[in-house]
GROMACS .gro file of C-alpha atoms in nm:
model
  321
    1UNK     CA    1  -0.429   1.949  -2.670
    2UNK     CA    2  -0.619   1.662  -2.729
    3UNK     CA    3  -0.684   1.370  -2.528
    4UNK     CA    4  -0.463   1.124  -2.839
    5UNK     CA    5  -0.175   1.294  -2.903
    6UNK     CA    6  -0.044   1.298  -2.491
    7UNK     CA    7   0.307   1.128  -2.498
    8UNK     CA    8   0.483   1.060  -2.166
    9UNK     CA    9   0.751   1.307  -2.261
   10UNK     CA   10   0.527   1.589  -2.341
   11UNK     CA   11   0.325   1.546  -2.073
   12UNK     CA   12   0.620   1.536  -1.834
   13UNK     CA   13   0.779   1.871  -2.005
   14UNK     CA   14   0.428   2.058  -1.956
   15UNK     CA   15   0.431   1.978  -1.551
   16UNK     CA   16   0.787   2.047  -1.516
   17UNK     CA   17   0.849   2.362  -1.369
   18UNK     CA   18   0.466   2.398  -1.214
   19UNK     CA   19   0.397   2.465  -0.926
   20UNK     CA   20   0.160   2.230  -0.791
   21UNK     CA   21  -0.153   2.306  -0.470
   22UNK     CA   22  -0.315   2.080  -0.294
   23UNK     CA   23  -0.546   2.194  -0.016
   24UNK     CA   24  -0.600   2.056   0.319
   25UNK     CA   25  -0.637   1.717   0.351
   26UNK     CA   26  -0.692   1.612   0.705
   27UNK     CA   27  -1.038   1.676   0.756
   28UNK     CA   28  -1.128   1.425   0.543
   29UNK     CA   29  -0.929   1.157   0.812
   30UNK     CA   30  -1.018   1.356   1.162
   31UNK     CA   31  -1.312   1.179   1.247
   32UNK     CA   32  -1.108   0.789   1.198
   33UNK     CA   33  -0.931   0.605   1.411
   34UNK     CA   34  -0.559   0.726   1.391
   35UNK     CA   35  -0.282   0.656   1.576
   36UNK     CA   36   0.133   0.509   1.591
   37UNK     CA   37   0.182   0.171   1.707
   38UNK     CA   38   0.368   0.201   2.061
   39UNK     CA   39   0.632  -0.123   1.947
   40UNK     CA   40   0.740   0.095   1.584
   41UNK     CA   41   1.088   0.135   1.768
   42UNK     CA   42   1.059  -0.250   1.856
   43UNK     CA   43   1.106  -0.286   1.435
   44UNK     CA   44   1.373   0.013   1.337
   45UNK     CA   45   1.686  -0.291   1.406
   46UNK     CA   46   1.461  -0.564   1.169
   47UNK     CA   47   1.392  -0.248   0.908
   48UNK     CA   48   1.736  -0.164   0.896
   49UNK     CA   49   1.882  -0.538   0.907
   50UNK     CA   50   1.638  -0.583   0.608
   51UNK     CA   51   1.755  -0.271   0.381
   52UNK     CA   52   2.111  -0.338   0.411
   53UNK     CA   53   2.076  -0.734   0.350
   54UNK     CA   54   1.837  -0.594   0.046
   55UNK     CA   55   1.947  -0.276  -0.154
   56UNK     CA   56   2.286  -0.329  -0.291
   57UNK     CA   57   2.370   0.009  -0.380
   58UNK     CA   58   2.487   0.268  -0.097
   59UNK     CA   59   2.234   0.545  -0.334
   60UNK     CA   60   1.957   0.333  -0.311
   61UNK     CA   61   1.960   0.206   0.017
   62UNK     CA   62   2.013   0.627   0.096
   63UNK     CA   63   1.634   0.623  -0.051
   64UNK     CA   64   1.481   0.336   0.102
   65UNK     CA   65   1.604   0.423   0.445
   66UNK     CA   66   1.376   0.790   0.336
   67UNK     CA   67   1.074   0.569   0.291
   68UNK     CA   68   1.014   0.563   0.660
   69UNK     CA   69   0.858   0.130   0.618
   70UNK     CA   70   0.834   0.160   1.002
   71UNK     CA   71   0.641   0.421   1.033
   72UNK     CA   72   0.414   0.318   0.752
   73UNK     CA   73   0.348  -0.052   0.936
   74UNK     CA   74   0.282   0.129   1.254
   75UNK     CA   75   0.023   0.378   1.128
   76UNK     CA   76  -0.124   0.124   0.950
   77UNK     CA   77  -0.166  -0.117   1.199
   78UNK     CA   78  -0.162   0.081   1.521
   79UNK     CA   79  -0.259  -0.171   1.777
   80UNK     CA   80  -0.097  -0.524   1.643
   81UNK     CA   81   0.104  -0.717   1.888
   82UNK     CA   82   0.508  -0.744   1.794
   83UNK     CA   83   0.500  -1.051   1.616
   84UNK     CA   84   0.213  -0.913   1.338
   85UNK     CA   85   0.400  -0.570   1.356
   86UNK     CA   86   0.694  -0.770   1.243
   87UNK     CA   87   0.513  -0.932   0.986
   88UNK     CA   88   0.348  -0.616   0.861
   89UNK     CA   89   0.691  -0.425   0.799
   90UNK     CA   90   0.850  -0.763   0.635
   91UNK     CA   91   0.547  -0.764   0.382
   92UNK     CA   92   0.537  -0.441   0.311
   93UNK     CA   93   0.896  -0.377   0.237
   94UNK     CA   94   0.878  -0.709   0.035
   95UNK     CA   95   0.559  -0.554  -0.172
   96UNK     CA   96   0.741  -0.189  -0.183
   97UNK     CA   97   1.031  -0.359  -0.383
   98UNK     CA   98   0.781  -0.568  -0.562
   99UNK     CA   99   0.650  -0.288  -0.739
  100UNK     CA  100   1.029  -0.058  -0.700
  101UNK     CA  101   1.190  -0.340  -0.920
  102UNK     CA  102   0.914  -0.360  -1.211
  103UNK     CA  103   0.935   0.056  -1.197
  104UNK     CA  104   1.306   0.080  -1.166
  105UNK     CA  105   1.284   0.242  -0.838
  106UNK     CA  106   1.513   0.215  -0.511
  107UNK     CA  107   1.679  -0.147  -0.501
  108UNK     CA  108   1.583  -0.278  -0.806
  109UNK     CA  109   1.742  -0.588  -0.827
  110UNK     CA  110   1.654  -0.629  -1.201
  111UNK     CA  111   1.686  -0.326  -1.383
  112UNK     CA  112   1.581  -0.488  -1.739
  113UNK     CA  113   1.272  -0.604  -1.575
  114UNK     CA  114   1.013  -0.278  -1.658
  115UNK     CA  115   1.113  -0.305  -2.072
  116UNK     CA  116   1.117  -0.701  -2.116
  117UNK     CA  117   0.800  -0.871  -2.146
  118UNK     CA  118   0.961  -1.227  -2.152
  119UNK     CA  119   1.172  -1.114  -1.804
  120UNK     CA  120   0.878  -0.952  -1.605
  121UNK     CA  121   0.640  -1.240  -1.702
  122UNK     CA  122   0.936  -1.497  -1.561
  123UNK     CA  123   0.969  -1.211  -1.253
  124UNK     CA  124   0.611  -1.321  -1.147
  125UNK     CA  125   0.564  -1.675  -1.230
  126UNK     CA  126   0.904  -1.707  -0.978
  127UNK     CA  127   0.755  -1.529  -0.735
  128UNK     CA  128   0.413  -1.706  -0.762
  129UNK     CA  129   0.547  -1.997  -0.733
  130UNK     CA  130   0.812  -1.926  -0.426
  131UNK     CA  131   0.468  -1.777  -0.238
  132UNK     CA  132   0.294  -2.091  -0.304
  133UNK     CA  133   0.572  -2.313  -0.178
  134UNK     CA  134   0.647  -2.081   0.176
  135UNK     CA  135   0.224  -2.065   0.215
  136UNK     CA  136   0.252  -2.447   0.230
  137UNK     CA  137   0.036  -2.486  -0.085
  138UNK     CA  138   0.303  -2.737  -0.235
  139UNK     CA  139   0.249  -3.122  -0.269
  140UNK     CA  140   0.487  -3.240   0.074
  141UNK     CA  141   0.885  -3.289  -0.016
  142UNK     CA  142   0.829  -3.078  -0.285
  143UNK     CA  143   1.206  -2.859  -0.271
  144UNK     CA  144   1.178  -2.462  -0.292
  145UNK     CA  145   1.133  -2.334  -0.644
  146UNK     CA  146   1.454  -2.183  -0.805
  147UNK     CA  147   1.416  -1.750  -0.798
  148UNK     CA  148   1.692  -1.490  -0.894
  149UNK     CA  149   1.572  -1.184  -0.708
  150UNK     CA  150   1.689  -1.242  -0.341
  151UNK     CA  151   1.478  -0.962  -0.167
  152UNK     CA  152   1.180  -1.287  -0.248
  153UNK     CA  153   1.337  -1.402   0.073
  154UNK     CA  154   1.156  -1.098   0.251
  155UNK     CA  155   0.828  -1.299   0.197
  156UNK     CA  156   0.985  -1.662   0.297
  157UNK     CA  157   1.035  -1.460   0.643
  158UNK     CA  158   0.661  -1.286   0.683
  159UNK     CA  159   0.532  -1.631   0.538
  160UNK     CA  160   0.729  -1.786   0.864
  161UNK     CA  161   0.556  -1.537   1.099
  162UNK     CA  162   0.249  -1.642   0.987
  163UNK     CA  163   0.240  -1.988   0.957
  164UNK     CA  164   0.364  -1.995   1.316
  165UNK     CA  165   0.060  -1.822   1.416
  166UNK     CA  166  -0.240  -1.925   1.150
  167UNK     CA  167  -0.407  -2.291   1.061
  168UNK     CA  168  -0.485  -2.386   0.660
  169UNK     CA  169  -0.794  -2.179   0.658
  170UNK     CA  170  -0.602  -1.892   0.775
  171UNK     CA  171  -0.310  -1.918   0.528
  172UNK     CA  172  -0.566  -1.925   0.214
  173UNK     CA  173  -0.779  -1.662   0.316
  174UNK     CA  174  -0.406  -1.475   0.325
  175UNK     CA  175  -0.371  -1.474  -0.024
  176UNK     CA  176  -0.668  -1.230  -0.040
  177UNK     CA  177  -0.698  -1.049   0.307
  178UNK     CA  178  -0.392  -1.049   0.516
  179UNK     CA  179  -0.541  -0.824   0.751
  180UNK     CA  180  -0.753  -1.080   0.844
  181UNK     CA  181  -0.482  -1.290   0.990
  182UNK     CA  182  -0.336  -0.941   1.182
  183UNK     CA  183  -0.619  -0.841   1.361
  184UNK     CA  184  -0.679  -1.222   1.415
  185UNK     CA  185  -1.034  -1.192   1.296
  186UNK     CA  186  -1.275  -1.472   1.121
  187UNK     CA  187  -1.594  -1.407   0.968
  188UNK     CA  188  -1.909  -1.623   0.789
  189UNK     CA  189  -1.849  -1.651   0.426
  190UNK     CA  190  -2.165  -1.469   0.340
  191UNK     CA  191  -2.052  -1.189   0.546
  192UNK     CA  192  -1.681  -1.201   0.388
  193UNK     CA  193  -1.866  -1.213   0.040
  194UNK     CA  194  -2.149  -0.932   0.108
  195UNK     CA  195  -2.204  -0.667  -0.119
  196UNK     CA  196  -2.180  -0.445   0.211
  197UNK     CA  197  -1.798  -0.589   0.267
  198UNK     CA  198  -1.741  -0.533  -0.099
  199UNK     CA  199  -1.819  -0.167  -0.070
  200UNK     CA  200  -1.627  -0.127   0.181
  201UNK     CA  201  -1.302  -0.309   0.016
  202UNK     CA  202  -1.382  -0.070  -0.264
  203UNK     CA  203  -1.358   0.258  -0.149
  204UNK     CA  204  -1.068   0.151   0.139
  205UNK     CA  205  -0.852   0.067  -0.202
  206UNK     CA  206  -1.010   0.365  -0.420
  207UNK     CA  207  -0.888   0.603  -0.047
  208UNK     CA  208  -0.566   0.509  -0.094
  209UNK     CA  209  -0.505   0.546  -0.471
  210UNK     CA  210  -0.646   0.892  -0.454
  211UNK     CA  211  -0.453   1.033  -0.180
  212UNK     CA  212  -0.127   0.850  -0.276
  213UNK     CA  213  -0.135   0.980  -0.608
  214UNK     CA  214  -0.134   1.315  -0.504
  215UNK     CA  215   0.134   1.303  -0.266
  216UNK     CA  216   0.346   1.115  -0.466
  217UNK     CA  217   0.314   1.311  -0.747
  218UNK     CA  218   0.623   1.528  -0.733
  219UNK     CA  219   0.784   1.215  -0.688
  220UNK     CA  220   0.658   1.060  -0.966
  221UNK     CA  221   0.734   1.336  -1.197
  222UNK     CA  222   1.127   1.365  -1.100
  223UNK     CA  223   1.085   0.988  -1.155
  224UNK     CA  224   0.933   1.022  -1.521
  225UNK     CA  225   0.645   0.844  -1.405
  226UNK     CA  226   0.351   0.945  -1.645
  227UNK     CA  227   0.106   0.641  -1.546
  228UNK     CA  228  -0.013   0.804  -1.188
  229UNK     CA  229  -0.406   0.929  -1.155
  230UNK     CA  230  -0.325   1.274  -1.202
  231UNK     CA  231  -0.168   1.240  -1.555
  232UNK     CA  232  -0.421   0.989  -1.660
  233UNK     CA  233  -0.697   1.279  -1.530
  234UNK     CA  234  -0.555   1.507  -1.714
  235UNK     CA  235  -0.465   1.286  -2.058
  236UNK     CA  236  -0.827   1.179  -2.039
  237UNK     CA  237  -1.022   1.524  -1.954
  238UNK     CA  238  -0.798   1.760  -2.179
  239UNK     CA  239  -0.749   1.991  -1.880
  240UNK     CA  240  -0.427   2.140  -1.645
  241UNK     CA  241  -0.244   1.986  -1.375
  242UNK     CA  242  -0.387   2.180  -1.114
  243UNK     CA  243  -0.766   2.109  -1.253
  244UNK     CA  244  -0.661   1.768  -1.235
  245UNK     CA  245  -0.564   1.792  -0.876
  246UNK     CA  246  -0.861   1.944  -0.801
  247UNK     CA  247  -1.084   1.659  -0.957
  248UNK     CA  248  -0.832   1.403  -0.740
  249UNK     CA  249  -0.951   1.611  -0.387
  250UNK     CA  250  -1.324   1.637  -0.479
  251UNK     CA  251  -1.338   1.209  -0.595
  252UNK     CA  252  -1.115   1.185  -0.249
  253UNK     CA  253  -1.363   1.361  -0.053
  254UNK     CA  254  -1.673   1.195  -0.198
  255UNK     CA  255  -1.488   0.858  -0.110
  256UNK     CA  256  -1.460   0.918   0.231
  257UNK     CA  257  -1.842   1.008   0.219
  258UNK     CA  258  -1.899   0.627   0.046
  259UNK     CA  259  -1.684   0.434   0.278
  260UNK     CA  260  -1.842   0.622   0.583
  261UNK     CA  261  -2.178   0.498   0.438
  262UNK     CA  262  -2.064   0.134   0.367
  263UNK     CA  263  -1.924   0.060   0.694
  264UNK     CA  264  -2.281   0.197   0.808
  265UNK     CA  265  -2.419  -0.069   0.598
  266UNK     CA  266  -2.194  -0.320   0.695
  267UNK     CA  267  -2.244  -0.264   1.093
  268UNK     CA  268  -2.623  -0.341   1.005
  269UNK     CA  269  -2.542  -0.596   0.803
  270UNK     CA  270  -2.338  -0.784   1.092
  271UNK     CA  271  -2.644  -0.730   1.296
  272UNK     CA  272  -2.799  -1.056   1.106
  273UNK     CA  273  -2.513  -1.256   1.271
  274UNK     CA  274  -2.398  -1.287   1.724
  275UNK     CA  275  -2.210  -1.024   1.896
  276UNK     CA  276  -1.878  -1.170   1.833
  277UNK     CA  277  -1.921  -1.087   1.463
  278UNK     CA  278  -2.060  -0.781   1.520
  279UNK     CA  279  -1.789  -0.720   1.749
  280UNK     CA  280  -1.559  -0.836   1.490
  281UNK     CA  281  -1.683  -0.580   1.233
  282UNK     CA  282  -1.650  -0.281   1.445
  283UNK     CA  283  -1.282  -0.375   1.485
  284UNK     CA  284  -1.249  -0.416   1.120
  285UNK     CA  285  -1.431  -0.072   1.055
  286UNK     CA  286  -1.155   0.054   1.253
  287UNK     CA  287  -0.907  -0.118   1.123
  288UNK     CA  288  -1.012   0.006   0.723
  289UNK     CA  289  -0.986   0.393   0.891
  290UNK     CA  290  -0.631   0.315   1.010
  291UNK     CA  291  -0.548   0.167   0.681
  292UNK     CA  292  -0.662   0.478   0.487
  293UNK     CA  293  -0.583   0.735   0.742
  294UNK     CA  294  -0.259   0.576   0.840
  295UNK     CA  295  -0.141   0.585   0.432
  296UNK     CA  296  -0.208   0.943   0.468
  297UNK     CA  297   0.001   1.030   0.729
  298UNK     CA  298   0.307   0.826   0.621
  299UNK     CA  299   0.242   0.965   0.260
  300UNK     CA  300   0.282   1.348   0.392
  301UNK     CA  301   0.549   1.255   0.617
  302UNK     CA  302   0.764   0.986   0.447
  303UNK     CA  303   1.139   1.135   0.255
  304UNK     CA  304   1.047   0.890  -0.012
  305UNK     CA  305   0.776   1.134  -0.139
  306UNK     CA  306   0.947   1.473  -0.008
  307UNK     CA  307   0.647   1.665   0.042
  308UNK     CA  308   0.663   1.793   0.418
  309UNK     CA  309   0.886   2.073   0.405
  310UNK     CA  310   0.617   2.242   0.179
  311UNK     CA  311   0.360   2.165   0.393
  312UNK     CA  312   0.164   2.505   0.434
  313UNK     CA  313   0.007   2.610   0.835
  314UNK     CA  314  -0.335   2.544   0.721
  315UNK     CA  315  -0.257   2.175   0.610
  316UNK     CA  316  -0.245   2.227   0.227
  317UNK     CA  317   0.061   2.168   0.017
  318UNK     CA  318   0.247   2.393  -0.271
  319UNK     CA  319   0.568   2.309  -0.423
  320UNK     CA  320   0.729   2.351  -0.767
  321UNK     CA  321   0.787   2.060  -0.965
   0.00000   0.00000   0.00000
């Protein structure tokens, strides 16, 4: 079939009904930091507080409550104090409904939102503007901005976390690494601009779109979800499922090999600056392996993606679609 005439719908009927492998996984992760966060069970009563408040329907909130948010903040962020914890699962439930409401996914609060142009563009100028105002980034005594999705208020509550605990500086760096302000970390700006920072950045996001895609995939499928790396692999390449899954593990694999090496550059790199930085970076480099190892576990784990029970003794994966 060639690469032009792939439609969503064909391409959905020619997975249906596969049965899709994926082969071990977790020796890619073994030699990163990995862990839970000892305070998760501190967050289940915010978690839950937050879903109910959040999903209107009894069906969807049945599916969020299957997406396991505390267990993804606390593999993610394994040694955070309570107070970041908190503000980890708040922002993360806030950006899982971010993207569930423009995919018309569990709580959608705006189910118009992924076929309107004129409604998603006003969906993210809203929200723009209501981060803005709860960053502080407002002129003074100017009131909050009007919004009609509620579950915005999920950010107005991280955004109080953190201006409790972070100055000006802090609160703009936010907007592009929040992780800064978790592990309380502050580097020179021609380390946070390096080429050697960049590469890392790079292949921590590239991780995590690799192995999410694959995990999700069954997911996506009984979702009619045709925009995922492993129908794009296969649109693009003219080739099966399973080839494409294939292709998926081998770029996974040669991404851990890259970020491995760019943290090695960046160590040396921090060398140039005093031991606090360098100290600094080694507790970053540890926390980019808990980011991309923690998504892993929660991905094989979580209900929202549904792919444990076919998880195989030997760590690899088969289920039918």
């Amino acid at each position: 079939m060639a690469a032009s005439s792939y439609t969503a719908s064909n391409l959905l009927a020619q997975v249906q009904g596969q049965t899709m492998y994926v082969p071990p996984l977790d020796s890619l992760y073994s030699h990163w930091i990995q862990g839970v966060n000892p305070l998760v069970e501190e967050i289940r009563p915010l978690v839950e507080e937050l879903l109910v408040r959040y999903v209107p329907q009894k069906a969807d909130l049945s599916h969020a409550r299957a997406s396991a948010y505390c267990l993804f903040a606390a593999t993610w962020y394994p040694d955070c104090d309570l107070s970041r914890l908190q503000f980890v699962v708040i922002y993360a439930i806030f950006l899982f409904f971010w993207d569930d409401n423009m995919d018309r996914e569990e709580g959608s609060s705006d189910q118009e939102l992924t076929y309107d142009i004129n409604l998603g563009t006003q969906y993210r100028s809203e929200a723009k503007a209501y981060v803005n105002w709860h960053l502080g980034f407002e002129a003074k005594g100017c009131p909050e901005p009007d919004y009609r999705n509620p579950q915005l208020e999920m950010f107005g509550m991280a955004a109080k976390i953190l201006r409790g605990m972070a100055d000006k500086d802090t609160l703009t760096r936010f907007r592009d690494e929040v992780f800064f302000f978790i592990l309380g970390l502050s580097f020179p700006k021609a380390l946070l601009d390096s080429q050697e920072m960049l590469d890392c950045w790079t292949e921590v996001n590239k991780n995590i779109i690799f192995e999410n895609d694959l995990l999700s995939f069954k997911k996506e499928v009984a979702d009619g979800a045709t925009t995922t790396l492993i129908p794009v692999l296969m649109n693009e390449h003219c080739i099966s499922m399973n080839e494409a899954v294939a292709l998926s593990v081998a770029g996974l694999a040669e991404c851990c090999k890259r970020f491995d090496m760019a943290a090695a550059a960046l160590r040396k790199r921090a060398m140039e600056f005093d031991t606090n930085v360098q100290n600094g970076v080694g507790r970053l480099i540890r926390c980019f392996e808990t980011m991309q190892s923690g998504c892993y576990n929660w991905s094989k784990k979580t209900d929202r993606y549904g792919v444990g029970p076919y998880r195989k003794e030997d760590g690899s994966l088969q289920f039918q679609l």
